[in-house]
Short mmCIF file of C-alpha atoms and ligand atoms in Angstrom, two decimals:
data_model
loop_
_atom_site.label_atom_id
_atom_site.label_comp_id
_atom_site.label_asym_id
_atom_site.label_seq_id
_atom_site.Cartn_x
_atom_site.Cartn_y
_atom_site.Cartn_z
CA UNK B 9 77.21 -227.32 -34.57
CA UNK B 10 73.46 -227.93 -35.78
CA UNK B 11 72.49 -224.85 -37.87
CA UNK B 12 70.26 -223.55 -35.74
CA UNK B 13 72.41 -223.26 -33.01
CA UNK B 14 74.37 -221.32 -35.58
CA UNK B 15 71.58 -219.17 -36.09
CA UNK B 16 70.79 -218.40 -32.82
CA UNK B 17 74.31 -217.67 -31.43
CA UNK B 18 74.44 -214.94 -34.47
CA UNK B 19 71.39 -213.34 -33.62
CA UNK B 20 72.81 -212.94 -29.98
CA UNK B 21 76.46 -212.15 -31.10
CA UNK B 22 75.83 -210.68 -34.43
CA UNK B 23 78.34 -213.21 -36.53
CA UNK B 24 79.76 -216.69 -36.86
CA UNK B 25 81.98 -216.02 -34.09
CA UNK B 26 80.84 -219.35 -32.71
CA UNK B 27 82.29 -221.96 -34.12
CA UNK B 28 84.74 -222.90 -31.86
CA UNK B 29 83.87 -226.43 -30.29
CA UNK B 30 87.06 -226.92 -28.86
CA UNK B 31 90.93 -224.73 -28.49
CA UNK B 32 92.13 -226.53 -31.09
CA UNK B 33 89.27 -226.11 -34.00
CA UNK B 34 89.21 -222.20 -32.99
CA UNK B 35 93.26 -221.53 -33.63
CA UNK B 36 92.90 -224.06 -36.65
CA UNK B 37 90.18 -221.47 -37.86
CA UNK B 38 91.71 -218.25 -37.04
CA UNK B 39 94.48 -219.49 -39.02
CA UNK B 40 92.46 -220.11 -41.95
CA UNK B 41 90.75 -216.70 -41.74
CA UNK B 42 95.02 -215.42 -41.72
CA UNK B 43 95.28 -213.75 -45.07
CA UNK B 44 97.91 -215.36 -46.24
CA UNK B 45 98.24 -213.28 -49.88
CA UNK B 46 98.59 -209.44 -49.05
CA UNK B 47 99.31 -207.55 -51.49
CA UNK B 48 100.12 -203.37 -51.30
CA UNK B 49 99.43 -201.02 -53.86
CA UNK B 50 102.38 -199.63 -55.58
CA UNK B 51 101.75 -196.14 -55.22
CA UNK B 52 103.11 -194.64 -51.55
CA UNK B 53 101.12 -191.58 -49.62
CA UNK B 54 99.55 -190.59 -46.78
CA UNK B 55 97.03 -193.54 -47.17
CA UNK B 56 98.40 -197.22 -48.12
CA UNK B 57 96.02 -199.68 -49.73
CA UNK B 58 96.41 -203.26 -49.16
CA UNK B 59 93.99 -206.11 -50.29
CA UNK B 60 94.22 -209.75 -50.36
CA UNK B 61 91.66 -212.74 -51.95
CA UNK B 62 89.85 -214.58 -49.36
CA UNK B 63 87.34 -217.23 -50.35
CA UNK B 64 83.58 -217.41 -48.70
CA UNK B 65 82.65 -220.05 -47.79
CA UNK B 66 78.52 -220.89 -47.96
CA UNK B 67 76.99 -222.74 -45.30
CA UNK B 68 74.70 -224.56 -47.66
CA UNK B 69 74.90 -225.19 -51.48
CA UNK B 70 73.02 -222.02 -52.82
CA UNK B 71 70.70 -221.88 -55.49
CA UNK B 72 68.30 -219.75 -57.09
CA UNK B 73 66.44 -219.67 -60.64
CA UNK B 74 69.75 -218.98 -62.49
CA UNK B 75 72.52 -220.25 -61.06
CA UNK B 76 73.49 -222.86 -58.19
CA UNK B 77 76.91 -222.76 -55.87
CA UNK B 78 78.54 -223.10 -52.28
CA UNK B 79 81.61 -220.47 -52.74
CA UNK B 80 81.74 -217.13 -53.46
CA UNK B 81 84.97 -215.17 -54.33
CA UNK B 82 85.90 -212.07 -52.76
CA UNK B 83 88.65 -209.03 -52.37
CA UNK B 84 89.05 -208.19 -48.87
CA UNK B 85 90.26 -204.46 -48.74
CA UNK B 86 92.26 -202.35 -46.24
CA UNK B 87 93.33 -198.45 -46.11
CA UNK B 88 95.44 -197.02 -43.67
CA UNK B 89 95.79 -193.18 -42.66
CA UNK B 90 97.51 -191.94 -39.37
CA UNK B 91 97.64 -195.28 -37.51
CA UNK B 92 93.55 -196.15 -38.14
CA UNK B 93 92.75 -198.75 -40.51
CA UNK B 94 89.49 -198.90 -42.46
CA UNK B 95 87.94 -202.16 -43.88
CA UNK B 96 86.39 -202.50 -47.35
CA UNK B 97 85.10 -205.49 -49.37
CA UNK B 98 84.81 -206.43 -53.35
CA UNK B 99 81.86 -209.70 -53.43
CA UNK B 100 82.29 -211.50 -56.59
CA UNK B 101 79.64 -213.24 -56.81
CA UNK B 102 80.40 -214.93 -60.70
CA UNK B 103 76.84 -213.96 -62.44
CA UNK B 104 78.02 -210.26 -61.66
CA UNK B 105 80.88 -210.86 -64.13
CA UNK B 106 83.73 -209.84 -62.07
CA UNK B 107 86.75 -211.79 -60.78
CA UNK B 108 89.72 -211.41 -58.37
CA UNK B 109 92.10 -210.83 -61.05
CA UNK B 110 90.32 -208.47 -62.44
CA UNK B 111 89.24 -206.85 -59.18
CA UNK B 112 93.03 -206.73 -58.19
CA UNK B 113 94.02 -205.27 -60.89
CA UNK B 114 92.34 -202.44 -60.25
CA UNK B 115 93.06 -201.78 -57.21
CA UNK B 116 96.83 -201.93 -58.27
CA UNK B 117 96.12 -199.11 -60.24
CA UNK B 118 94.68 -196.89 -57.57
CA UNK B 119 96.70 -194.02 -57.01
CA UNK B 120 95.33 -192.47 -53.72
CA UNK B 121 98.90 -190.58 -52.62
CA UNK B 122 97.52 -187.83 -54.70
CA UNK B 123 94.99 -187.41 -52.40
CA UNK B 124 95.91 -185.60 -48.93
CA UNK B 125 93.51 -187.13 -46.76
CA UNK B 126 90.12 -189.77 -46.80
CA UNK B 127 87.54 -186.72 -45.63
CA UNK B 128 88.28 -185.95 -49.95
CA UNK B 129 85.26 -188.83 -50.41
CA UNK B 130 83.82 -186.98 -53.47
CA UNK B 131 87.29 -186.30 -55.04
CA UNK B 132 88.67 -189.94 -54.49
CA UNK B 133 85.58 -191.34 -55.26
CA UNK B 134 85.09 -189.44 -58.40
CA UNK B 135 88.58 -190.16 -59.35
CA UNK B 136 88.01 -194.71 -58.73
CA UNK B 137 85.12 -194.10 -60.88
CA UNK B 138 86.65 -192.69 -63.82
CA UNK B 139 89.46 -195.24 -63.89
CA UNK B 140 87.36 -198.37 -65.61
CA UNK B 141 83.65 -198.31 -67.08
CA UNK B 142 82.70 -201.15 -64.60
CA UNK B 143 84.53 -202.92 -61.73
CA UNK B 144 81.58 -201.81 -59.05
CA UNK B 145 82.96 -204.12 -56.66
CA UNK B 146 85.91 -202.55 -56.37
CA UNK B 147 84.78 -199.48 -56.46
CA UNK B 148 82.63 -200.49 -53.50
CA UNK B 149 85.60 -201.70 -51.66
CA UNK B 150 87.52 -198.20 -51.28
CA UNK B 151 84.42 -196.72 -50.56
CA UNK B 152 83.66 -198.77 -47.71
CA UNK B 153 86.69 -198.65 -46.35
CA UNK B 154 86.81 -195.12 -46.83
CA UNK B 155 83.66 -194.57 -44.66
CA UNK B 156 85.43 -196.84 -42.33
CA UNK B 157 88.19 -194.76 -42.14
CA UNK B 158 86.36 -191.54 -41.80
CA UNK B 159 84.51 -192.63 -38.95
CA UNK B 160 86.85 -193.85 -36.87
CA UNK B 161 88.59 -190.82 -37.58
CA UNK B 162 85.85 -188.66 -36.00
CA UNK B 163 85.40 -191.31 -33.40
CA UNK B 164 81.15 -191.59 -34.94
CA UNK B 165 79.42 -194.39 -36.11
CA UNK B 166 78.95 -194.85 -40.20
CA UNK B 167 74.86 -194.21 -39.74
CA UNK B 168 75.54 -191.15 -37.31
CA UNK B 169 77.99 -189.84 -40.27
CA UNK B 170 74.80 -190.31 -42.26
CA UNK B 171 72.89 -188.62 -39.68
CA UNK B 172 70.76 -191.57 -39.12
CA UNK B 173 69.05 -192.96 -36.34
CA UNK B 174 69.95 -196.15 -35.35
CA UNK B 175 66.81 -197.00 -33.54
CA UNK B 176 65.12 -197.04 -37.23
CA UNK B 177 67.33 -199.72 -38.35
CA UNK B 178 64.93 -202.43 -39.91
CA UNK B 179 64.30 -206.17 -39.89
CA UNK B 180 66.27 -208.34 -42.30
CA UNK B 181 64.87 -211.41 -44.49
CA UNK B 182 66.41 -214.27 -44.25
CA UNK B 183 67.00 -215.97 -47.72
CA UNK B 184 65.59 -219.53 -48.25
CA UNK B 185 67.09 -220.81 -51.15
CA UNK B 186 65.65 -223.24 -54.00
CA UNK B 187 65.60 -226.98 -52.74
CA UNK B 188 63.81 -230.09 -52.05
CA UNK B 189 61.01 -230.06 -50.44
CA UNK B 190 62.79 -231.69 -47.45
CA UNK B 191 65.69 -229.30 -46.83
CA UNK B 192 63.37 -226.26 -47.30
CA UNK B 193 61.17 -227.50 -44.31
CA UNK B 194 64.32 -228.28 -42.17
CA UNK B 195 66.06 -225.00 -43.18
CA UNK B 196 61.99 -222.93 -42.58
CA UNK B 197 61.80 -224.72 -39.21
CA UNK B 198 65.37 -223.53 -38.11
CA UNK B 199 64.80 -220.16 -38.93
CA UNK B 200 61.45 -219.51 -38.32
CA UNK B 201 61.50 -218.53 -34.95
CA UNK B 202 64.42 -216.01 -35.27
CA UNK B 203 63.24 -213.37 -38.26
CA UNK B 204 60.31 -211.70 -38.40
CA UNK B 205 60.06 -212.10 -42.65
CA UNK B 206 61.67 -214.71 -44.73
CA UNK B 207 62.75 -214.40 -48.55
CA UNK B 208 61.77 -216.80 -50.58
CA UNK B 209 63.66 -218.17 -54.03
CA UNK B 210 61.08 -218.83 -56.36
CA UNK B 211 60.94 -218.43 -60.75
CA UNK B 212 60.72 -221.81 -61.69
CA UNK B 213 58.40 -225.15 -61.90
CA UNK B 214 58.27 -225.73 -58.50
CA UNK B 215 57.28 -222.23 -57.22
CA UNK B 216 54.10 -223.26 -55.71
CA UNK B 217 55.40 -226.44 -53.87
CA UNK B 218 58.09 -224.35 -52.10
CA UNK B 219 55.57 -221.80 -51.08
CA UNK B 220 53.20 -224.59 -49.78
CA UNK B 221 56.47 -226.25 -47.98
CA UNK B 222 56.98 -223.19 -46.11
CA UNK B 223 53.27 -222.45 -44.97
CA UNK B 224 53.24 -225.59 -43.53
CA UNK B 225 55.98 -224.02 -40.96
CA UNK B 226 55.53 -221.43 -40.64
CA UNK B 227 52.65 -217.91 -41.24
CA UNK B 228 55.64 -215.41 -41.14
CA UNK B 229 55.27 -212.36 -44.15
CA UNK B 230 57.09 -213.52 -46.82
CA UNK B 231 59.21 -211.57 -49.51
CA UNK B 232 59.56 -213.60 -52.74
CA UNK B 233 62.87 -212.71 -55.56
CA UNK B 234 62.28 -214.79 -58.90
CA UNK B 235 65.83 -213.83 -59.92
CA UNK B 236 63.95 -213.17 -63.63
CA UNK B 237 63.45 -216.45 -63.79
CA UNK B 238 59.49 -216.41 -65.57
CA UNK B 239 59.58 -215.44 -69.10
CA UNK B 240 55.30 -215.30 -69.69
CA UNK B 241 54.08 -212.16 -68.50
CA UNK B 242 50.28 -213.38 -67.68
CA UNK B 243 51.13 -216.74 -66.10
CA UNK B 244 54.00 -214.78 -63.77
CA UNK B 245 50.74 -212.51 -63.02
CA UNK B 246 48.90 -214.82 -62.25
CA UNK B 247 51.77 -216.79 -59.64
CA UNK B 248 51.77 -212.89 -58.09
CA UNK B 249 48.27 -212.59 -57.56
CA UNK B 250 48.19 -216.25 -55.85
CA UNK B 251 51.53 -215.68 -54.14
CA UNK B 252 49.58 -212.58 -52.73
CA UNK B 253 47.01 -214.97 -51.05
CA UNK B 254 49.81 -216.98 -49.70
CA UNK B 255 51.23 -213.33 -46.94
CA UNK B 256 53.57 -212.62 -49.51
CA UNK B 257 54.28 -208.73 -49.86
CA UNK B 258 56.33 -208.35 -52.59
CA UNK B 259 57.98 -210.00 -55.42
CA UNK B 260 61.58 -209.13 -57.06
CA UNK B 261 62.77 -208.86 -60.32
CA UNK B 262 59.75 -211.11 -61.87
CA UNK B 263 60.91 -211.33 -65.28
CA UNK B 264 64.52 -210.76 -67.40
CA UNK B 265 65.77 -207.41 -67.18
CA UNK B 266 65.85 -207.18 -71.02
CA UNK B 267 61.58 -207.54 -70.94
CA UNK B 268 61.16 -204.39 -69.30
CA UNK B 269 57.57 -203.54 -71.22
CA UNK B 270 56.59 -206.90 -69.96
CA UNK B 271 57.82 -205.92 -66.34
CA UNK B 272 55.77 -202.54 -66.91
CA UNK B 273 52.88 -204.56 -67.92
CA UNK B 274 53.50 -206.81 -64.84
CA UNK B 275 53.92 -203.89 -61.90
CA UNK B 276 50.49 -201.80 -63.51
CA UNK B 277 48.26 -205.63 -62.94
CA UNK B 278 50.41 -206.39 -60.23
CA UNK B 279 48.77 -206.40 -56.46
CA UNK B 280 51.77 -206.31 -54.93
CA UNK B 281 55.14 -204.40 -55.01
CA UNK B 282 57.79 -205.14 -57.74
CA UNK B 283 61.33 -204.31 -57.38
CA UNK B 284 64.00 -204.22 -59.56
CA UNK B 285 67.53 -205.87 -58.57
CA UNK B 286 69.07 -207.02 -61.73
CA UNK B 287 67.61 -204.24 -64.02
CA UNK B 288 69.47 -201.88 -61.38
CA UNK B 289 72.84 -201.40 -60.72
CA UNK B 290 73.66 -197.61 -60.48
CA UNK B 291 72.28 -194.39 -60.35
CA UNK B 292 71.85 -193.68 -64.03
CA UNK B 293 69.78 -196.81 -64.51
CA UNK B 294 66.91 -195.26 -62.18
CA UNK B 295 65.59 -193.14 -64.44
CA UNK B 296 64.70 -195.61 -67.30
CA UNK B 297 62.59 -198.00 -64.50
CA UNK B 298 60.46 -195.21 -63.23
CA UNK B 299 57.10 -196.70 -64.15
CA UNK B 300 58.26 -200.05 -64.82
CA UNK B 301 58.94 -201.13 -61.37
CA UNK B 302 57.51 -199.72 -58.21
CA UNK B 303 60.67 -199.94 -56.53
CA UNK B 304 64.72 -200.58 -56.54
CA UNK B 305 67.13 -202.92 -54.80
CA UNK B 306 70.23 -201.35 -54.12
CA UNK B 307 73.28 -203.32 -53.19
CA UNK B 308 76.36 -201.81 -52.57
CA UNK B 309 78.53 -204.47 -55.19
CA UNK B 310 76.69 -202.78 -57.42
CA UNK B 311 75.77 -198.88 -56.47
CA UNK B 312 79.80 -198.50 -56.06
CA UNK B 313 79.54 -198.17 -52.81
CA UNK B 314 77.72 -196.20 -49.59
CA UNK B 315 77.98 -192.77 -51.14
CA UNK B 316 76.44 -193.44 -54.86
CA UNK B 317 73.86 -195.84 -52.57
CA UNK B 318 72.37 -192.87 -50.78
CA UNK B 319 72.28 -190.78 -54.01
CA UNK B 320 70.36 -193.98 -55.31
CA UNK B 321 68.28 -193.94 -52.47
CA UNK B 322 67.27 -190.05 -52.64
CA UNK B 323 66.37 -190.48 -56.47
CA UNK B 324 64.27 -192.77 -56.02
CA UNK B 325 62.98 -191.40 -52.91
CA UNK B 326 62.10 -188.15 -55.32
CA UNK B 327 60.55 -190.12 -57.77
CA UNK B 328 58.02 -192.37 -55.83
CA UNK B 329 59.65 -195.07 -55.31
CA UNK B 330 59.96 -197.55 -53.04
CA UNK B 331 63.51 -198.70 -51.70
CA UNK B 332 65.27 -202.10 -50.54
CA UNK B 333 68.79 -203.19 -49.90
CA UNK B 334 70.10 -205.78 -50.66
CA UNK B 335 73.53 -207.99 -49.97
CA UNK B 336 75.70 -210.62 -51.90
CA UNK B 337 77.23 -213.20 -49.91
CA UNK B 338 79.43 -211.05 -47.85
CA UNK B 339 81.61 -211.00 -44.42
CA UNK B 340 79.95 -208.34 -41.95
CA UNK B 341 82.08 -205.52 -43.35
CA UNK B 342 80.13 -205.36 -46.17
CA UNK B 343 77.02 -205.84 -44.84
CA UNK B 344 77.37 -203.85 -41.54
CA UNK B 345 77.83 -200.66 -44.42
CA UNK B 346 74.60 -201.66 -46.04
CA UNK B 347 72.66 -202.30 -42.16
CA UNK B 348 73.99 -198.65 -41.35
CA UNK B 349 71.99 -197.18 -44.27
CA UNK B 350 68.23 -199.34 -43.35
CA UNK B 351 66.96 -196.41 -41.36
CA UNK B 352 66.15 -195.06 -45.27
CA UNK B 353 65.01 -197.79 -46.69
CA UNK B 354 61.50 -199.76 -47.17
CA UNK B 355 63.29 -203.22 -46.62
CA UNK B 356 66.06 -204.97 -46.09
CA UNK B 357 67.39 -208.19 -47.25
CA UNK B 358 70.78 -208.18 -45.53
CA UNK B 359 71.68 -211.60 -44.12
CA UNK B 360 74.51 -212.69 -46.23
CA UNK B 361 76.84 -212.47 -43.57
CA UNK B 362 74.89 -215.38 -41.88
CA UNK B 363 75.02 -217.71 -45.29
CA UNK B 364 78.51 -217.95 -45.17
CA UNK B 365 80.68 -220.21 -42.53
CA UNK B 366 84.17 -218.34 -42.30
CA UNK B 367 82.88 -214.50 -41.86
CA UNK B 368 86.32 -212.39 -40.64
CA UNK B 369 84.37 -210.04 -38.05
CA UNK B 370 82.12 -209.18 -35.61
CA UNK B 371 79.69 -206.19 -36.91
CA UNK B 372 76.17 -205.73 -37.62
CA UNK B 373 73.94 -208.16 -35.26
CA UNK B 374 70.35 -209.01 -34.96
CA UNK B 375 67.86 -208.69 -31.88
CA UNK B 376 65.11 -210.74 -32.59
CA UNK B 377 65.44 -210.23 -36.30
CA UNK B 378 66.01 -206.76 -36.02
CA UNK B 379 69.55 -205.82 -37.51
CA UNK B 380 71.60 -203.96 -34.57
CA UNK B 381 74.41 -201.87 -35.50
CA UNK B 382 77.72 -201.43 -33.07
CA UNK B 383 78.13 -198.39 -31.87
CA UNK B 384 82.23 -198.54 -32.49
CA UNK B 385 83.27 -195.53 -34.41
CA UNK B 386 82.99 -196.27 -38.63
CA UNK B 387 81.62 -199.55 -39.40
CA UNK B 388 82.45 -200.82 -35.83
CA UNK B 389 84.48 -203.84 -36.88
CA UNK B 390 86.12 -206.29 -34.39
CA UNK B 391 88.15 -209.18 -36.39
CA UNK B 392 86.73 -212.36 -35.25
CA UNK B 393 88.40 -214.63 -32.63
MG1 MG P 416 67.38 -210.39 -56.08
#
């Protein structure tokens, strides 16, 4: 299937449930989406925590300033309580540091039987927290599939848990990676017509052909992420104040997270919005940006989760700042938890269910490039066909 029949069968259905040319390829797929490596957590109670490794598969080599691949690992989580099952998902993508080992291990150590019941969010989640410094993924995981749970437990939606209106869900980017000048029109020209802003890779040498490749497309708003890829603080300046003339509307993480005075220097010249993605993981890092950075991209790999997200998201709120979420390459469980939070949010970059080629559900869609949530109690999962 030609990717942009891909791409416009998700935007209709919401997934990659459509890769299924013939009977044959579609059981030969289900079968490979079979975990095949479940493993249950030792420790016995009213909820039972089970999580297996599954592989992601990326529909095109990905690459951006750092860092170039076409898998990403990942922990797929599950929680059961009183016959409901809620879904939850560790992304491990490998510049965040984490691996599956590691990531299992942890969750082997999760002891949730002394915990009588999932509505407990703020006691189990406090609890994860405190057993490892890091391990966000994880973390992330049990939270979602905690949510999950809860929801389906009080038959409501995640974002009408939240008390949010889905109606005020937003667009999504879709991410255009670094490539040749060739691919990038092909992959501009495919997408163009279904997303109402595109993201753009961008903090190296060819910065300005990539932006010229795509403006030969296309006139859509563009987002730009340099994935701290410029080290000079005047010439990356000067690429923002050009990039400016080219529609673009803001520009992430311009510089390394360790030349924060240079970022400050950067966002108080700056004509357009800069937010921080890799100087930000949790809560307690928002206080040292304020000034540096007009906004924050939160992602739930590395806020722990829905519940530290919307603490994120208030903080910043409080502060002045601006907000975006963000994704890693994820299946829609993930990412259907991040969509259900865009009603608060200034933007969202949440496509990486549509990057990858073997996503396990059906969740979060898009109506001409508008994410749409299900209205299925919790996150609203339906395991893919
Ligand atoms: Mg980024």
């Amino acid at each position: 299937m030609k990717r942009r029949e891909f791409l416009r069968k998700s935007v209709l259905y919401g997934s990659a449930a459509v890769f299924a040319p013939s009977l044959l390829a579609s059981c030969v797929e289900k079968a490979a989406r079979q975990p095949l490596n479940i493993r249950q957590n030792p420790h016995k109670g009213k909820m039972n925590l089970s999580f297996f490794s599954y592989e992601l598969q990326l529909r095109h080599t990905f690459t951006v300033a750092t860092y170039s691949r076409k898998t990403t690992p990942d922990v797929q989580v599950r929680i059961e309580y009183e016959g409901y099952t809620g879904h939850g998902e560790a992304s491990l993508p490998p510049y965040l540091g984490y691996t599956v080992e590691g990531t299992m291990a942890f969750l082997e150590k999760v002891d949730l039987s002394q915990f009588a019941s999932p509505f407990l969010l703020e006691d189990i989640l406090a609890y994860i927290d405190g057993l490892e410094e890091h391990q966000t993924p994880a973390k992330a995981a049990i939270d979602i599939a905690l949510h999950d749970l809860v929801g389906q437990l009080t038959g409501q939606p995640l974002y009408a848990l939240l008390g949010l209106n889905p109606d005020k869900v937003l667009d999504t980017c879709y991410t255009i990676g670094i490539d040749t000048p060739e691919v990038v029109r092909e992959k501009t020209l495919e997408c163009a017509d279904m997303f109402n802003v595109l993201k753009v890779k961008v903090g190296y040498d060819g910065d300005e052909e990539m932006i010229r490749t795509i403006r030969e497309v296309t006139d859509l708003p563009l987002v730009v992420d340099a994935n701290q890829g410029w080290t000079d603080r005047r010439q990356a300046l000067d690429k923002i104040c050009w990039l400016r003339e080219q529609g673009v509307q803001m520009i992430e993480q311009p510089m390394p997270k360790t030349m924060l005075d240079d970022i400050a220097w950067i966002t108080q010249h700056s004509p357009l919005p800069v937010f921080a993605d890799e100087s930000v993981q949790r809560l307690a890092d928002i206080p040292k940006l304020k000034g540096a950075f007009t906004g924050i991209n939160i992602k739930l790999m590395k806020s722990t989760g829905i519940r530290e997200a919307v603490k994120m998201i208030n903080y910043a709120r409080a502060e002045g700042m601006k907000v975006m979420l963000g994704c890693m390459t994820e299946t829609s469980c993930a990412v259907t938890a991040a969509a259900s939070l865009s009603p608060l949010v200034d933007f969202a970059d949440l496509d990486g269910n549509l990057l990858i080629s073997n996503d396990l559900y059906e969740g979060v869609g898009l109506c001409d490039g508008r994410l749409c949530l299900p209205d299925r109690p919790g996150l609203g999962l339906k395991d893919m066909e």
